[in-house]
Amino acid sequence: QKEVEQNSGPLSVPEGAIASLNCTYSDRVSQSFFWYRQYSGKSPELIMSIYSNGDKEDGRFTAQLNKASQYVSLLIRDSQPSDSATYLCAVRNRDDKIIFGKGTRLHILP
Amino acid sequence: EADIYQTPRYLVIGTGKKITLECSQTMGHDKMYWYQQDPGMELHLIHYSYGVNSTEKGDLSSESTVSRIRTEHFPLTLESARPSHTSQYLCASSDPPTGQILQETQYFGPGTRLLVL
């Protein structure tokens, strides 16, 4: 089992709808979780970090963490064509290393 | 937010040449990382450093080497480039806010696209 798993997609969402991106992780001890956005040919940029169970909102983005289920998600409200990118989930494991998932490709349909 | 610089941004070079990819950050971060990423594929950690004179190999076997003589500088060297080294190389750095280890976050440089002919 990979340490951080994401559906590779592509996930197609109509413009204006909510995009929901999911990530599971294997290390129960993990404490820090991150979502990065990566446009094609560019480097990853941090969108959000979350450390506690529950929801964390920042503008159109909401990160959700459920440590009991080892599950972290990212919701994008009012999806825009500019949100089309690959979204990387990252988790800090017990060895203090940040492990990245393979990423989910999101395509917002105009 | 970290300021991380990578040079060159693009490099086309012949097989057998020695190359050094530069990475510098101006935030005084102790931790620095090199990742390799092929188009549309996942990030692979190839080297990391937790401070001056500290270097470790990452999860992906790489023929490259790194050095960390100064905090702000973490160059990656390929002694003899091969077509299989063609990829994008991403440098990152991180340091936790004082007393807040959980909030340590990695910030990435713009990357170097390497093409070995």
Short mmCIF file of C-alpha atoms in Angstrom, two decimals:
data_model
loop_
_atom_site.label_atom_id
_atom_site.label_comp_id
_atom_site.label_asym_id
_atom_site.label_seq_id
_atom_site.Cartn_x
_atom_site.Cartn_y
_atom_site.Cartn_z
CA GLN A 1 0.00 0.00 0.00
CA LYS A 2 1.34 3.40 -0.98
CA GLU A 3 1.74 5.91 1.83
CA VAL A 4 -0.41 8.53 0.10
CA GLU A 5 -3.03 7.53 -2.45
CA GLN A 6 -5.03 9.67 -4.83
CA ASN A 7 -7.24 8.89 -7.79
CA SER A 8 -5.26 10.01 -10.82
CA GLY A 9 -8.36 11.20 -12.68
CA PRO A 10 -8.99 13.11 -14.80
CA LEU A 11 -11.85 14.52 -12.78
CA SER A 12 -14.13 16.65 -14.95
CA VAL A 13 -16.32 19.24 -13.22
CA PRO A 14 -18.59 21.85 -14.82
CA GLU A 15 -17.66 25.47 -14.27
CA GLY A 16 -19.35 26.84 -11.16
CA ALA A 17 -19.79 23.42 -9.53
CA ILE A 18 -17.95 22.02 -6.52
CA ALA A 19 -14.85 19.93 -7.22
CA SER A 20 -14.06 17.30 -4.60
CA LEU A 21 -10.57 15.81 -4.44
CA ASN A 22 -9.76 12.93 -2.13
CA CYS A 23 -6.65 11.47 -0.55
CA THR A 24 -5.98 8.60 1.82
CA TYR A 25 -2.82 7.93 3.79
CA SER A 26 -1.43 4.87 5.53
CA ASP A 27 0.57 6.22 8.50
CA ARG A 28 -1.80 6.68 11.45
CA VAL A 29 0.76 8.84 13.23
CA SER A 30 0.74 11.50 10.48
CA GLN A 31 -0.01 14.97 11.84
CA SER A 32 0.41 17.42 8.96
CA PHE A 33 -1.40 17.42 5.63
CA PHE A 34 -1.00 19.63 2.60
CA TRP A 35 -2.65 20.31 -0.73
CA TYR A 36 -0.56 21.61 -3.63
CA ARG A 37 -1.70 22.72 -7.06
CA GLN A 38 0.54 22.09 -10.07
CA TYR A 39 -0.12 23.51 -13.49
CA SER A 40 1.30 21.64 -16.44
CA GLY A 41 5.02 22.30 -16.76
CA LYS A 42 5.14 24.35 -13.55
CA SER A 43 6.23 23.60 -10.00
CA PRO A 44 3.79 22.76 -7.18
CA GLU A 45 2.39 25.65 -5.19
CA LEU A 46 0.89 25.30 -1.73
CA ILE A 47 -2.86 25.84 -1.50
CA MET A 48 -3.66 24.75 2.04
CA SER A 49 -2.35 22.92 5.05
CA ILE A 50 -4.42 21.26 7.77
CA TYR A 51 -3.43 19.70 11.08
CA SER A 52 -6.66 19.13 13.05
CA ASN A 53 -9.73 17.05 12.37
CA GLY A 54 -12.54 18.94 10.72
CA ASP A 55 -12.76 21.60 8.06
CA LYS A 56 -10.47 24.50 7.23
CA GLU A 57 -11.68 27.13 4.80
CA ASP A 58 -9.69 29.61 2.73
CA GLY A 59 -11.65 31.48 0.12
CA ARG A 60 -13.11 28.98 -2.36
CA PHE A 61 -11.03 26.15 -0.92
CA THR A 62 -11.96 23.90 2.00
CA ALA A 63 -9.70 21.18 3.34
CA GLN A 64 -11.28 18.38 5.34
CA LEU A 65 -9.37 16.01 7.61
CA ASN A 66 -10.60 12.80 9.23
CA LYS A 67 -7.73 11.17 11.09
CA ALA A 68 -9.83 8.19 12.22
CA SER A 69 -10.51 7.31 8.59
CA GLN A 70 -7.05 8.47 7.45
CA TYR A 71 -8.68 10.61 4.86
CA VAL A 72 -8.10 14.19 3.70
CA SER A 73 -10.02 16.02 1.01
CA LEU A 74 -10.05 19.33 -0.81
CA LEU A 75 -13.24 21.03 -1.95
CA ILE A 76 -13.16 23.80 -4.53
CA ARG A 77 -16.35 25.83 -4.68
CA ASP A 78 -17.48 27.80 -7.73
CA SER A 79 -14.92 25.99 -9.89
CA GLN A 80 -13.21 28.13 -12.51
CA PRO A 81 -11.37 27.09 -15.69
CA SER A 82 -8.20 28.41 -14.01
CA ASP A 83 -8.59 25.69 -11.38
CA SER A 84 -7.77 23.08 -14.04
CA ALA A 85 -4.51 21.55 -12.81
CA THR A 86 -3.08 18.56 -10.99
CA TYR A 87 -3.69 18.59 -7.24
CA LEU A 88 -1.11 16.90 -5.05
CA CYS A 89 -1.87 15.64 -1.57
CA ALA A 90 1.14 15.55 0.78
CA VAL A 91 1.46 14.03 4.24
CA ARG A 92 4.20 14.31 6.86
CA ASN A 93 4.86 10.77 8.11
CA ARG A 94 6.29 9.43 11.35
CA ASP A 95 9.84 9.81 9.96
CA ASP A 96 9.21 13.52 9.53
CA LYS A 97 9.29 13.15 5.74
CA ILE A 98 6.72 14.79 3.51
CA ILE A 99 5.29 12.17 1.15
CA PHE A 100 3.47 13.25 -1.99
CA GLY A 101 0.65 11.42 -3.72
CA LYS A 102 0.66 10.97 -7.50
CA GLY A 103 -1.86 13.76 -7.88
CA THR A 104 -5.35 14.08 -9.31
CA ARG A 105 -5.85 15.85 -12.64
CA LEU A 106 -8.80 18.23 -12.46
CA HIS A 107 -10.47 19.58 -15.57
CA ILE A 108 -13.04 22.34 -15.23
CA LEU A 109 -15.45 22.32 -18.16
CA PRO A 110 -16.40 25.82 -19.40
CA GLU B 1 6.72 32.27 1.90
CA ALA B 2 10.11 31.11 0.62
CA ASP B 3 12.05 32.64 -2.25
CA ILE B 4 13.71 29.79 -4.09
CA TYR B 5 15.67 30.18 -7.28
CA GLN B 6 16.79 27.58 -9.75
CA THR B 7 19.16 27.98 -12.66
CA PRO B 8 19.19 27.24 -15.46
CA ARG B 9 15.47 27.03 -16.13
CA TYR B 10 16.06 25.03 -19.31
CA LEU B 11 19.12 23.05 -20.37
CA VAL B 12 19.83 21.03 -23.49
CA ILE B 13 23.09 19.14 -23.32
CA GLY B 14 24.88 16.26 -24.99
CA THR B 15 25.50 12.83 -23.53
CA GLY B 16 28.54 12.56 -21.30
CA LYS B 17 28.65 16.18 -20.22
CA LYS B 18 28.95 17.17 -16.58
CA ILE B 19 26.20 19.49 -15.40
CA THR B 20 25.32 21.27 -12.20
CA LEU B 21 21.82 22.47 -11.44
CA GLU B 22 21.76 25.38 -9.04
CA CYS B 23 19.26 25.98 -6.25
CA SER B 24 19.33 28.86 -3.81
CA GLN B 25 16.91 30.11 -1.19
CA THR B 26 16.97 33.37 0.71
CA MET B 27 14.89 32.46 3.76
CA GLY B 28 17.59 30.71 5.76
CA HIS B 29 15.73 27.40 5.63
CA ASP B 30 17.68 24.46 7.04
CA LYS B 31 15.91 21.76 5.02
CA MET B 32 16.28 21.52 1.27
CA TYR B 33 15.18 18.89 -1.22
CA TRP B 34 15.61 17.80 -4.84
CA TYR B 35 12.80 16.08 -6.69
CA GLN B 36 12.68 14.58 -10.16
CA GLN B 37 9.41 14.66 -12.07
CA ASP B 38 8.65 13.40 -15.57
CA PRO B 39 5.72 15.06 -17.44
CA GLY B 40 2.39 13.99 -15.97
CA MET B 41 4.06 11.75 -13.43
CA GLU B 42 4.58 11.86 -9.68
CA LEU B 43 7.32 13.63 -7.76
CA HIS B 44 10.29 11.49 -6.76
CA LEU B 45 12.57 12.60 -3.94
CA ILE B 46 16.18 12.08 -5.00
CA HIS B 47 18.17 14.02 -2.38
CA TYR B 48 17.60 16.04 0.76
CA SER B 49 19.55 17.98 3.34
CA TYR B 50 18.69 18.99 6.88
CA GLY B 51 21.45 21.55 7.14
CA VAL B 52 25.02 22.45 6.26
CA ASN B 53 27.21 19.39 5.59
CA SER B 54 24.13 17.12 5.76
CA THR B 55 23.02 15.26 2.63
CA GLU B 56 20.93 12.14 2.23
CA LYS B 57 19.68 10.08 -0.69
CA GLY B 58 15.98 10.04 -1.28
CA ASP B 59 13.56 7.33 -2.25
CA LEU B 60 14.46 7.23 -5.94
CA SER B 61 17.88 5.98 -6.88
CA SER B 62 19.75 8.71 -8.73
CA GLU B 63 23.17 9.00 -10.32
CA SER B 64 23.34 12.61 -9.23
CA THR B 65 25.19 14.00 -6.22
CA VAL B 66 24.53 17.04 -4.04
CA SER B 67 26.44 19.23 -1.63
CA ARG B 68 25.44 21.62 1.14
CA ILE B 69 28.32 23.89 2.02
CA ARG B 70 26.16 26.93 2.67
CA THR B 71 22.66 27.09 4.11
CA GLU B 72 21.24 28.92 1.14
CA HIS B 73 22.78 26.80 -1.62
CA PHE B 74 22.03 23.17 -2.60
CA PRO B 75 23.47 22.31 -6.03
CA LEU B 76 22.84 19.02 -7.81
CA THR B 77 25.52 17.56 -10.10
CA LEU B 78 25.42 14.93 -12.82
CA GLU B 79 28.96 13.79 -13.62
CA SER B 80 28.02 12.28 -16.98
CA ALA B 81 24.63 13.14 -18.38
CA ARG B 82 22.61 10.49 -20.22
CA PRO B 83 19.31 10.62 -22.13
CA SER B 84 17.68 8.79 -19.22
CA HIS B 85 18.37 11.88 -17.09
CA THR B 86 15.98 13.92 -19.21
CA SER B 87 13.36 15.21 -16.78
CA GLN B 88 12.25 18.17 -14.71
CA TYR B 89 14.22 18.77 -11.53
CA LEU B 90 12.50 20.63 -8.71
CA CYS B 91 14.21 22.10 -5.67
CA ALA B 92 12.31 22.81 -2.47
CA SER B 93 13.07 24.15 0.98
CA SER B 94 11.27 24.18 4.31
CA ASP B 95 11.66 25.27 7.89
CA PRO B 96 9.07 25.21 10.62
CA PRO B 97 7.95 28.46 12.25
CA THR B 98 9.59 28.68 15.66
CA GLY B 99 8.01 26.13 17.99
CA GLN B 100 5.52 24.96 15.37
CA ILE B 101 7.02 21.85 13.83
CA LEU B 102 3.65 20.69 12.53
CA GLN B 103 3.42 23.73 10.31
CA GLU B 104 6.64 23.03 8.45
CA THR B 105 5.80 23.42 4.78
CA GLN B 106 7.76 22.80 1.62
CA TYR B 107 8.05 25.57 -0.96
CA PHE B 108 9.20 24.81 -4.47
CA GLY B 109 11.44 26.59 -6.90
CA PRO B 110 10.43 27.06 -10.56
CA GLY B 111 12.25 23.94 -11.70
CA THR B 112 14.90 23.09 -14.29
CA ARG B 113 13.88 21.25 -17.45
CA LEU B 114 16.77 19.08 -18.59
CA LEU B 115 17.04 17.48 -22.01
CA VAL B 116 20.00 15.20 -22.67
CA LEU B 117 20.57 14.37 -26.32
#
